[in-house]
Short mmCIF file of C-alpha atoms and ligand atoms in Angstrom, two decimals:
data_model
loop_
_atom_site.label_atom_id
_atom_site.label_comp_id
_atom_site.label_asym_id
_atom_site.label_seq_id
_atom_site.Cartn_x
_atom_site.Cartn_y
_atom_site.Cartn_z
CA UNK A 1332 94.20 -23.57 13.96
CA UNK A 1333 96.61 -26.18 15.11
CA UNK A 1334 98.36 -25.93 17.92
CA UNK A 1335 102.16 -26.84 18.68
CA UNK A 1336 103.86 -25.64 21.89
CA UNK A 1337 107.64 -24.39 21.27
CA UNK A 1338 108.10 -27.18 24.35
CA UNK A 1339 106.90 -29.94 26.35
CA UNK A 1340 108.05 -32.08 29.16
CA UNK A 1341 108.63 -35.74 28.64
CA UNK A 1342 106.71 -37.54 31.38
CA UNK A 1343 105.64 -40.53 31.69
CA UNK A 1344 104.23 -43.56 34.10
CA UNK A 1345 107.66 -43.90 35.95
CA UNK A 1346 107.70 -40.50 36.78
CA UNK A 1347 104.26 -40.52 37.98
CA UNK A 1348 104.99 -43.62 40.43
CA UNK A 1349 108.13 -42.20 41.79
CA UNK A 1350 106.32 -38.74 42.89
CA UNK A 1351 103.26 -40.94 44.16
CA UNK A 1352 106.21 -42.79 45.82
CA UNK A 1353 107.52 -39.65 47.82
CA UNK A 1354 103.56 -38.51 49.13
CA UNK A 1355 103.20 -41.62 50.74
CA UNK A 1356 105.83 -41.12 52.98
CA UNK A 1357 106.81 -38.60 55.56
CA UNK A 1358 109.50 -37.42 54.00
CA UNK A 1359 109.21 -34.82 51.60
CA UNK A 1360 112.16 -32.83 51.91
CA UNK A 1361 115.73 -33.80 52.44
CA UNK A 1362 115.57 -37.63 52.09
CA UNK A 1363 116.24 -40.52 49.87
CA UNK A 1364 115.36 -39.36 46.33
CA UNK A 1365 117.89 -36.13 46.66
CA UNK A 1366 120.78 -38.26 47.14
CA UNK A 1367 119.83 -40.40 45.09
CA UNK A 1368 119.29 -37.79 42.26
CA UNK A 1369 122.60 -36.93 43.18
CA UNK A 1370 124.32 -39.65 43.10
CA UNK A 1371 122.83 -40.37 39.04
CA UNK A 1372 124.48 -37.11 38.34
CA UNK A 1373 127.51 -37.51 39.39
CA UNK A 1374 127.86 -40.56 37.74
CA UNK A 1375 126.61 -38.56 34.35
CA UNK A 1376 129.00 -35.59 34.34
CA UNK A 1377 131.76 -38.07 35.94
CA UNK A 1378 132.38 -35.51 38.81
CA UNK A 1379 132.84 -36.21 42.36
CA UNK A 1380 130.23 -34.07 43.90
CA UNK A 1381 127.01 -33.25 43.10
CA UNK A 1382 124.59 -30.57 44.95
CA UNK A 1383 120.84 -30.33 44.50
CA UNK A 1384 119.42 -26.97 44.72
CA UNK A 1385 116.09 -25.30 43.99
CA UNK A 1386 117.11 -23.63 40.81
CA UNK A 1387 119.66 -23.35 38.00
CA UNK A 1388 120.15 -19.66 39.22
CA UNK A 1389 120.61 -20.93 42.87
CA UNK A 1390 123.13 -23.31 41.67
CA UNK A 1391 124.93 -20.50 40.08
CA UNK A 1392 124.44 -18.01 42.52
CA UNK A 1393 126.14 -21.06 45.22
CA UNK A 1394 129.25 -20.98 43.14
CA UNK A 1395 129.98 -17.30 42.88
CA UNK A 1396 129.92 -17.75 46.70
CA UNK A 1397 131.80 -20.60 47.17
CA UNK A 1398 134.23 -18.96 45.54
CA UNK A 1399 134.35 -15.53 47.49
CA UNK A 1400 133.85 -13.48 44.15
CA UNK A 1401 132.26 -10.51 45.34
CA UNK A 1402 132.83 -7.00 45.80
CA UNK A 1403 134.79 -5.12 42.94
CA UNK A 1404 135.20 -8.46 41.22
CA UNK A 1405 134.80 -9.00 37.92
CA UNK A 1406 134.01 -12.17 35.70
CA UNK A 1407 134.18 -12.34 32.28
CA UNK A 1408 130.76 -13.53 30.55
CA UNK A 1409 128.46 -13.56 27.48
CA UNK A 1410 125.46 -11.08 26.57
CA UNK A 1411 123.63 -13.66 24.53
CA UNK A 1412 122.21 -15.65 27.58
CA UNK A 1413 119.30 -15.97 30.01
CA UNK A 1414 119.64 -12.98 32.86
CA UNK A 1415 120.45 -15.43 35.36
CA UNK A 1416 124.29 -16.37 34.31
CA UNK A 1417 124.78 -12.84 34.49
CA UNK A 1418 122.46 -12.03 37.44
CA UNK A 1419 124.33 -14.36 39.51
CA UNK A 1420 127.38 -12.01 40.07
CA UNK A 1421 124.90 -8.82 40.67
CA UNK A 1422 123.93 -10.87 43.94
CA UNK A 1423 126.95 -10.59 45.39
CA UNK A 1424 128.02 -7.30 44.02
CA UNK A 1425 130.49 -8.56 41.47
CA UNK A 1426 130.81 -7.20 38.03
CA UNK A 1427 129.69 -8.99 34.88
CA UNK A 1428 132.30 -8.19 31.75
CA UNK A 1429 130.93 -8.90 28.69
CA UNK A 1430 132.51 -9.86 25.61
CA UNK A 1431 130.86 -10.76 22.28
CA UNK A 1432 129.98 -14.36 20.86
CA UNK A 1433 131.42 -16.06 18.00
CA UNK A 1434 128.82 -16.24 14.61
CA UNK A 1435 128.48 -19.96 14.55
CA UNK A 1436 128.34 -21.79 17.76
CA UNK A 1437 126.97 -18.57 19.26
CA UNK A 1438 128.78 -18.89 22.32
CA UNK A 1439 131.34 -16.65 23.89
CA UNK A 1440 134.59 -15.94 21.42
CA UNK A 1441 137.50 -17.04 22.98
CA UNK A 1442 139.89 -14.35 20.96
CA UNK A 1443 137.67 -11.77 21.98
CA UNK A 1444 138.31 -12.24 25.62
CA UNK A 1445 142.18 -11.41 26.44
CA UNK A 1446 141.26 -8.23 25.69
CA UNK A 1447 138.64 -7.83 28.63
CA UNK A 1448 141.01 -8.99 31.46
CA UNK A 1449 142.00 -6.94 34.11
CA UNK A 1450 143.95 -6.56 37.15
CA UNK A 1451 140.31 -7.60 39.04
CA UNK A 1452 138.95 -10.52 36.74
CA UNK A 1453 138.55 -13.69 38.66
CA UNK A 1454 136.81 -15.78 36.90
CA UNK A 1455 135.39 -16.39 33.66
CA UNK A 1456 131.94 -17.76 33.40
CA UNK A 1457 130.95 -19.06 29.92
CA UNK A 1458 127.30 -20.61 29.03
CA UNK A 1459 126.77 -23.66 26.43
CA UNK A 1460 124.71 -22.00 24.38
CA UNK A 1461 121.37 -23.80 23.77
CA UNK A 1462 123.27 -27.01 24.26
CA UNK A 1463 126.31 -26.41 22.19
CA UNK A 1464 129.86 -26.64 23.67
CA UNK A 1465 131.99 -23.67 24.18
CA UNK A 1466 135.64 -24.17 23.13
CA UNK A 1467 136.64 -25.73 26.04
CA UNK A 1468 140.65 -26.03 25.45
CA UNK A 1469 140.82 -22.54 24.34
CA UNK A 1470 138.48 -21.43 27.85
CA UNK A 1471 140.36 -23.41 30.07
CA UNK A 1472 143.68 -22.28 28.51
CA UNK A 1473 142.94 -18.78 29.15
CA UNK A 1474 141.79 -19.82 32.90
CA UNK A 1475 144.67 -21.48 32.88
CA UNK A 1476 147.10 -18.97 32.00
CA UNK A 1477 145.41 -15.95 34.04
CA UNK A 1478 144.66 -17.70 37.06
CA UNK A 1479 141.27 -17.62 36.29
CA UNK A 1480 138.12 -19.54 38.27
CA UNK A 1481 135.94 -21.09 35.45
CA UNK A 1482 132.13 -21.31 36.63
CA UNK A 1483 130.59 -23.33 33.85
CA UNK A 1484 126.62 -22.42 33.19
CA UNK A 1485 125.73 -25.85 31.81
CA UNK A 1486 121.80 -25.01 32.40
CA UNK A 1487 121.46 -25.94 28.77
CA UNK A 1488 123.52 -28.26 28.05
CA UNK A 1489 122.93 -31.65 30.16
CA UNK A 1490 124.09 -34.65 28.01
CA UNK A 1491 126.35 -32.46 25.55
CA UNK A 1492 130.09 -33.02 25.37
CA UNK A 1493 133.22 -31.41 24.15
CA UNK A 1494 136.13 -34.24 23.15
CA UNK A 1495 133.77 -36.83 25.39
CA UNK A 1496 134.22 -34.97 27.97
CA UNK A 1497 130.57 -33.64 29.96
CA UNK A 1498 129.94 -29.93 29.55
CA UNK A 1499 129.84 -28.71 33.42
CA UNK A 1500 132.36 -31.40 34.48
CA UNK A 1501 135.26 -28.70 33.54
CA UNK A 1502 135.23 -25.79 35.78
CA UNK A 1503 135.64 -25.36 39.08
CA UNK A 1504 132.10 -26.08 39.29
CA UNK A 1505 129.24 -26.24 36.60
CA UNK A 1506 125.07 -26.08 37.05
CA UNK A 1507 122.54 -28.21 35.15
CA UNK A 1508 119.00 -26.59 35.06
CA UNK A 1509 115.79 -28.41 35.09
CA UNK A 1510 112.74 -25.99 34.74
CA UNK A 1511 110.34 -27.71 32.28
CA UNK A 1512 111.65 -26.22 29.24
CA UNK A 1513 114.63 -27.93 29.63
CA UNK A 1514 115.86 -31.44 28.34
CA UNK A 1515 114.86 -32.86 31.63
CA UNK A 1516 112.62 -31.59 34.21
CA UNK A 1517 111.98 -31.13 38.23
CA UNK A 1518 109.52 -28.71 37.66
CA UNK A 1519 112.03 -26.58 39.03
CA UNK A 1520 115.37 -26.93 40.07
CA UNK A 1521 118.88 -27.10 39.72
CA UNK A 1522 122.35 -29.53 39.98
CA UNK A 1523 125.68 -28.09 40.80
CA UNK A 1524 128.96 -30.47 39.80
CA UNK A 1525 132.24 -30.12 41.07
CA UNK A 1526 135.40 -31.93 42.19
CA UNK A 1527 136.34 -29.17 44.97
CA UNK A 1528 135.95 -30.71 48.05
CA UNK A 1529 136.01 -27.34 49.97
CA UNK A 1530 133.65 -25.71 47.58
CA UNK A 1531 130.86 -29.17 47.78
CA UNK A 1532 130.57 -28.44 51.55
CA UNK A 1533 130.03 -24.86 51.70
CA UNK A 1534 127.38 -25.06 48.84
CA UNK A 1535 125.88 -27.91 50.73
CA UNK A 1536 125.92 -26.11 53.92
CA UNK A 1537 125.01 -22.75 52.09
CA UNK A 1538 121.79 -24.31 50.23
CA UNK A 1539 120.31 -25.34 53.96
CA UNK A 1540 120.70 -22.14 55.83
CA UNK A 1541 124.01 -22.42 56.81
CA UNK A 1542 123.53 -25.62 58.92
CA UNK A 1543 127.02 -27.44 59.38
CA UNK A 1544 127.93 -30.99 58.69
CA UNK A 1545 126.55 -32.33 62.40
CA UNK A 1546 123.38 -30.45 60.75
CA UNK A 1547 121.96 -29.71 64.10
CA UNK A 1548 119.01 -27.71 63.09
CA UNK A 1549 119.27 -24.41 65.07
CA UNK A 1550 122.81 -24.12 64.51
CA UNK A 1551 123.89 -21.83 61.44
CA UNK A 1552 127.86 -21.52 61.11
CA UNK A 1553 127.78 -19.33 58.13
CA UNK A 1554 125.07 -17.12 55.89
CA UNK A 1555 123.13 -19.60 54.46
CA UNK A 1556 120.02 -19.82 52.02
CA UNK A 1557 117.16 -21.95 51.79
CA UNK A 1558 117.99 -23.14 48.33
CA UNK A 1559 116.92 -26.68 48.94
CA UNK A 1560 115.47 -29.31 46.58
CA UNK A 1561 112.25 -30.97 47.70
CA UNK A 1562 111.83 -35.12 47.43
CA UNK A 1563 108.87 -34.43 45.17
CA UNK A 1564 111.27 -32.70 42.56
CA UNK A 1565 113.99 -34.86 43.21
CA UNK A 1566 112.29 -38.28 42.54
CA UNK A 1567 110.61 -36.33 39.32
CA UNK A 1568 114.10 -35.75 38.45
CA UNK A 1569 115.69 -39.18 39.06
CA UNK A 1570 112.72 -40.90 37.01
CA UNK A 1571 114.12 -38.51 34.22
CA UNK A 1572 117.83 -39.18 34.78
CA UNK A 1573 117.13 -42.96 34.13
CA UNK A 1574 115.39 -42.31 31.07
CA UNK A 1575 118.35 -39.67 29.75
CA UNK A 1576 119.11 -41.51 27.15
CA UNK A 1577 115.80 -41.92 25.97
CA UNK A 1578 114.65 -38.76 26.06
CA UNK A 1579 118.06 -37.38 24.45
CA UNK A 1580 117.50 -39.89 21.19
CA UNK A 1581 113.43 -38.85 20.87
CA UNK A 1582 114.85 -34.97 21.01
CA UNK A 1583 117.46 -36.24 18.48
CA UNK A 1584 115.24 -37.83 16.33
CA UNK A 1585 113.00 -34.46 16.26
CA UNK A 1586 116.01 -32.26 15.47
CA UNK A 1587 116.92 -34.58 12.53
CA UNK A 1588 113.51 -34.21 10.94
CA UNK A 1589 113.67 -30.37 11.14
CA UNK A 1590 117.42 -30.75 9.46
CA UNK A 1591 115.71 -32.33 6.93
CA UNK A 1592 112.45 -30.50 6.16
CA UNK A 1593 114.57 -27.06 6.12
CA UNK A 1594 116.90 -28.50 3.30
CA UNK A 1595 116.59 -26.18 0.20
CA UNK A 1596 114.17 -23.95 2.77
CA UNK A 1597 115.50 -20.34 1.21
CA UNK A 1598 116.87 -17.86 3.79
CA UNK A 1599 116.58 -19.83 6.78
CA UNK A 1600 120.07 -21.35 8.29
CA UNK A 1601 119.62 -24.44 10.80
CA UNK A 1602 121.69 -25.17 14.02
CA UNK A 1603 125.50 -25.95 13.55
CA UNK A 1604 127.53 -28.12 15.03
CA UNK A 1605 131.22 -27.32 15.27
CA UNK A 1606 134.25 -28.97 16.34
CA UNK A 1607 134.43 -32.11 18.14
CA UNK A 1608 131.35 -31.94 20.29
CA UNK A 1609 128.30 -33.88 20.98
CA UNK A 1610 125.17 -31.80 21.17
CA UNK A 1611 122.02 -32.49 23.20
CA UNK A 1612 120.23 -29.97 21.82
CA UNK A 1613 117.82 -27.35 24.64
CA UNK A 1614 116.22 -25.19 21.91
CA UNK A 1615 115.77 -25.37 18.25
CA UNK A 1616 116.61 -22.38 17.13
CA UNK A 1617 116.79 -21.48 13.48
CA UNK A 1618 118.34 -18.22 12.27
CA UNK A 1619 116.89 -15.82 9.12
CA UNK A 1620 118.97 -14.55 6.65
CA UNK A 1621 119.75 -10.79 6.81
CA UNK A 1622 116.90 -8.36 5.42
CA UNK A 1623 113.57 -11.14 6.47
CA UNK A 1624 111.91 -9.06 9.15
CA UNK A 1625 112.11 -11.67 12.14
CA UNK A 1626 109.15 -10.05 14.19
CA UNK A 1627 106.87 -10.78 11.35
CA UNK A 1628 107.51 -14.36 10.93
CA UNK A 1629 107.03 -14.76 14.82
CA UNK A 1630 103.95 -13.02 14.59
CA UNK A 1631 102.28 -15.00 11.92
CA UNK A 1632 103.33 -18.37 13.55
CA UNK A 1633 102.16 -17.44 16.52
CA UNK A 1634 98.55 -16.41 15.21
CA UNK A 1635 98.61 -19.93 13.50
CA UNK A 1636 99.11 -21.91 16.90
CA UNK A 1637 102.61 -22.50 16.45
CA UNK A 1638 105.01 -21.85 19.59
CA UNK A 1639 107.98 -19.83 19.11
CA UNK A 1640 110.08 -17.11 20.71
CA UNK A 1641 113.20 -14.89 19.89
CA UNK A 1642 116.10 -16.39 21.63
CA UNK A 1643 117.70 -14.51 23.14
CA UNK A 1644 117.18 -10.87 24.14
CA UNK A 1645 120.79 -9.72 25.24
CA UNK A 1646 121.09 -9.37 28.60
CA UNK A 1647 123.09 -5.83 28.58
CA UNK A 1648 120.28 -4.31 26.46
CA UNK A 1649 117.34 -5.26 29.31
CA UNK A 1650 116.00 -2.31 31.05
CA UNK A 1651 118.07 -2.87 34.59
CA UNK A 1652 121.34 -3.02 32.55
CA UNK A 1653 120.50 -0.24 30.96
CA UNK A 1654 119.94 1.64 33.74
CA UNK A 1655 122.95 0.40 35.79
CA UNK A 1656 125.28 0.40 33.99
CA UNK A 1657 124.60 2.32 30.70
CA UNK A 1658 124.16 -0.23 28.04
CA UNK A 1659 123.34 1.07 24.62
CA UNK A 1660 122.95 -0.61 21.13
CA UNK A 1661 125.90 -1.39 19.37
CA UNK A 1662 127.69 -2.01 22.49
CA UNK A 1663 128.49 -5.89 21.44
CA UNK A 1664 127.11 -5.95 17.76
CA UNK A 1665 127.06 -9.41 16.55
CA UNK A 1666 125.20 -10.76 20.03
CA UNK A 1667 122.73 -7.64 18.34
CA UNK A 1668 122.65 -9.11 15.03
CA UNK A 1669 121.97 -12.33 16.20
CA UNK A 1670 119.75 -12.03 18.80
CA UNK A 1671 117.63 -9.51 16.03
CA UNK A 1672 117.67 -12.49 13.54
CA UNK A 1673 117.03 -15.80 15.38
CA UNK A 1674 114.14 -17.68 16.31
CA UNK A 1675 113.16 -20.47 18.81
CA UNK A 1676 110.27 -22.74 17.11
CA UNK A 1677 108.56 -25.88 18.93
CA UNK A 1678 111.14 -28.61 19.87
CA UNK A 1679 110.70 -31.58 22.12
CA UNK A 1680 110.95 -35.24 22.21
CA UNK A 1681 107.11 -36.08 21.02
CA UNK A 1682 106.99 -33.82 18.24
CA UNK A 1683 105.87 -35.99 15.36
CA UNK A 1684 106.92 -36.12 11.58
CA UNK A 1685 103.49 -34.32 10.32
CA UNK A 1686 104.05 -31.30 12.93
CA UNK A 1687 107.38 -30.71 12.16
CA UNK A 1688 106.13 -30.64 8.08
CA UNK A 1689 103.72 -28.42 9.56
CA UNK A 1690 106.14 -25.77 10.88
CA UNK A 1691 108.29 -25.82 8.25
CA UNK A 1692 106.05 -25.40 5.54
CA UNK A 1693 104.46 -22.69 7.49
CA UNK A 1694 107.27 -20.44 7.86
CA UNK A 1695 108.23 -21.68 4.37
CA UNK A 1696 105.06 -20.02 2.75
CA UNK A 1697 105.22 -16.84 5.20
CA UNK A 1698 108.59 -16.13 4.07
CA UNK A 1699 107.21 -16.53 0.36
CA UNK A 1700 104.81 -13.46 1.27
CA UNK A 1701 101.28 -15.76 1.00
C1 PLP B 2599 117.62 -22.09 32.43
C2 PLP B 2599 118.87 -21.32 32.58
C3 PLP B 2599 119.38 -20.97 33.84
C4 PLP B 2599 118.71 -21.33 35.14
O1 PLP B 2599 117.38 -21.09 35.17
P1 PLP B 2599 116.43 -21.47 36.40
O2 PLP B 2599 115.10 -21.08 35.87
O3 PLP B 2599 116.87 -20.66 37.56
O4 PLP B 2599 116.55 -22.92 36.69
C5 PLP B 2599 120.59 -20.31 33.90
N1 PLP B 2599 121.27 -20.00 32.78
C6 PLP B 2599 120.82 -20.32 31.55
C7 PLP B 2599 121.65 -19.97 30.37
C8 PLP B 2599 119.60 -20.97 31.41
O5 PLP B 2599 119.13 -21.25 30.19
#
């Protein structure tokens, strides 16, 4: 049995010396490596503020308050996520609208989303889809033209762009993720960008219970959260900021082998890339042709050793959407088809020529029935 994880964190001796770095010292929460980790993230996304918080769905979460969505609210968003970019309104009692994704990129379809505006839409949050772009012109157009607040869930999509431009660099704010699935890691933890001046100190004051800017410590000017970032994750995360480019061309590298070895591979369709984007890829997910049972390839890989998982399960068929607000099947139909036919399969920077070959020829000879 061989055994290949769908993901694995890219660590190595600098990251180890920067942690050691932060335990011998005193200071292990709000200190040098946060603003430093800041600082090599604004510089990435080419923002003007960045804000270190404790999770991607904190980051998110900081925005939606930041910008006083809340009650009777609504924001226009995507099924075909992770919970959290839709979660993030339910904390403050705003309404997630959903409207279906486009076939290809598998992100949110822009002509599909007119039709879900409303006298109380405020804001339209759209998620780069495993790492691909959304079509930015067509987003901000429509933010644009309704007076819309654009909260960009870049969780997955550090390091992409759309027309050179960062992904999270064009809302009114965006979030980068770093749990240790993603592209880069903190263990856990989040970034939020933005150019709003206003916005940066609320979130800043927000993520540290409220403290103001004199930050006296038993002061609290508004509700605030302990959303903070510790040193420990924050040198982790700058150790993996200066090796971004590294890591993104290893991950790169990997992708291109599997474009390769599922050339000719019969009912199996590979990650696209459309438009004028660059793509640093989160998942690998490859997508079966109608009438292959999905759940049965999964299963066999996964008895063989091999990581994978369907990605993902829409978020207005999980059991609390559901129940709240009376979800059924066939509600947003091609999120449904895809989500039924797709497939997340072991993808990170080390993975080697021979376990790619593996993979492939596994699910290769599955789908031939041996
Ligand atoms: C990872 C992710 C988040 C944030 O996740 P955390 O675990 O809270 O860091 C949010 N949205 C999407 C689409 C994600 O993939």
């Amino acid at each position: 049995m061989m055994n290949i994880p769908l993901s694995s964190p890219d660590i190595t001796e600098l990251e180890r010396g920067l942690v050691l770095d932060v335990l011998n010292t005193t200071t292990l929460s709000m200190g040098p490596y946060v603003a430093e980790f800041e600082k090599l993230i604004r510089d990435h996304a080419g923002t003007k503020h960045a804000v270190a918080v404790n999770s991607g769905t904190s980051g998110l979460h900081l925005i939606v308050r930041a910008l006083g969505i809340g009650d009777e609210d609504e924001v226009i968003t995507t099924p075909f996520s992770f919970v959290a970019s839709s979660n993030c309104l339910l904390f403050e009692r705003a309404k997630p609208v959903f409207v279906d994704i486009e076939e290809e990129t598998l992100n949110i379809d822009p002509a599909k989303i007119e039709g879900a505006i409303t006298e109380r839409t405020r804001g339209l949050l759209p998620v780069h889809v495993f790492g691909h772009p959304c079509q930015m012109d067509e987003l901000n157009g429509l933010c644009e033209q309704y007076g819309l607040a654009m909260i960009e869930d870049s969780c997955e999509s550090i390091g992409s762009t759309y027309k050179g431009k960062r992904t999270g660099s064009f809302g009114r704010a965006g979030v980068y993720a770093f749990y240790p699935n993603k592209q880069i890691t903190t263990g856990e933890g989040g970034i939020i960008v933005t150019d709003d001046d206003d916005m940066a100190q609320a979130m800043i004051s927000m993520r540290n219970q409220g403290r103001g800017e004199s930050n006296a410590w038993l002061t609290h000017e508004r509700l605030g959260f302990n959303y903070r970032m510790s040193e420990l994750q924050a040198a982790l995360g700058v150790a993996q900021m200066r090796r971004l480019e590294e890591i993104e061309a290893k991950r790169k590298r990997a992708f291109a082998l599997y474009d390769q070895a599922f050339q000719g591979v019969a009912g199996v369709q590979v990650p696209q890339v459309v438009g004028d984007v660059g793509v640093n890829w989160f998942v690998y997910v490859i997508r079966f042709d109608e009438g292959i049972d999905r759940d049965r390839v999964m299963h066999q890989l996964l008895e063989k050793g091999i990581g994978c998982r369907p990605y993902f399960s829409p978020i207005h068929l999980q059991p609390y959407y559901r129940e709240t607000f009376g979800y059924r099947e066939g509600d947003f139909p091609v999120t449904e088809r895809v989500a039924r036919s797709t497939l997340a399969i072991p993808f990170f920077g080390e993975l080697s020529a021979a376990q790619v070959d593996e993979v492939v020829s596994t699910i290769q000879s599955i789908l031939r029935g041996r």
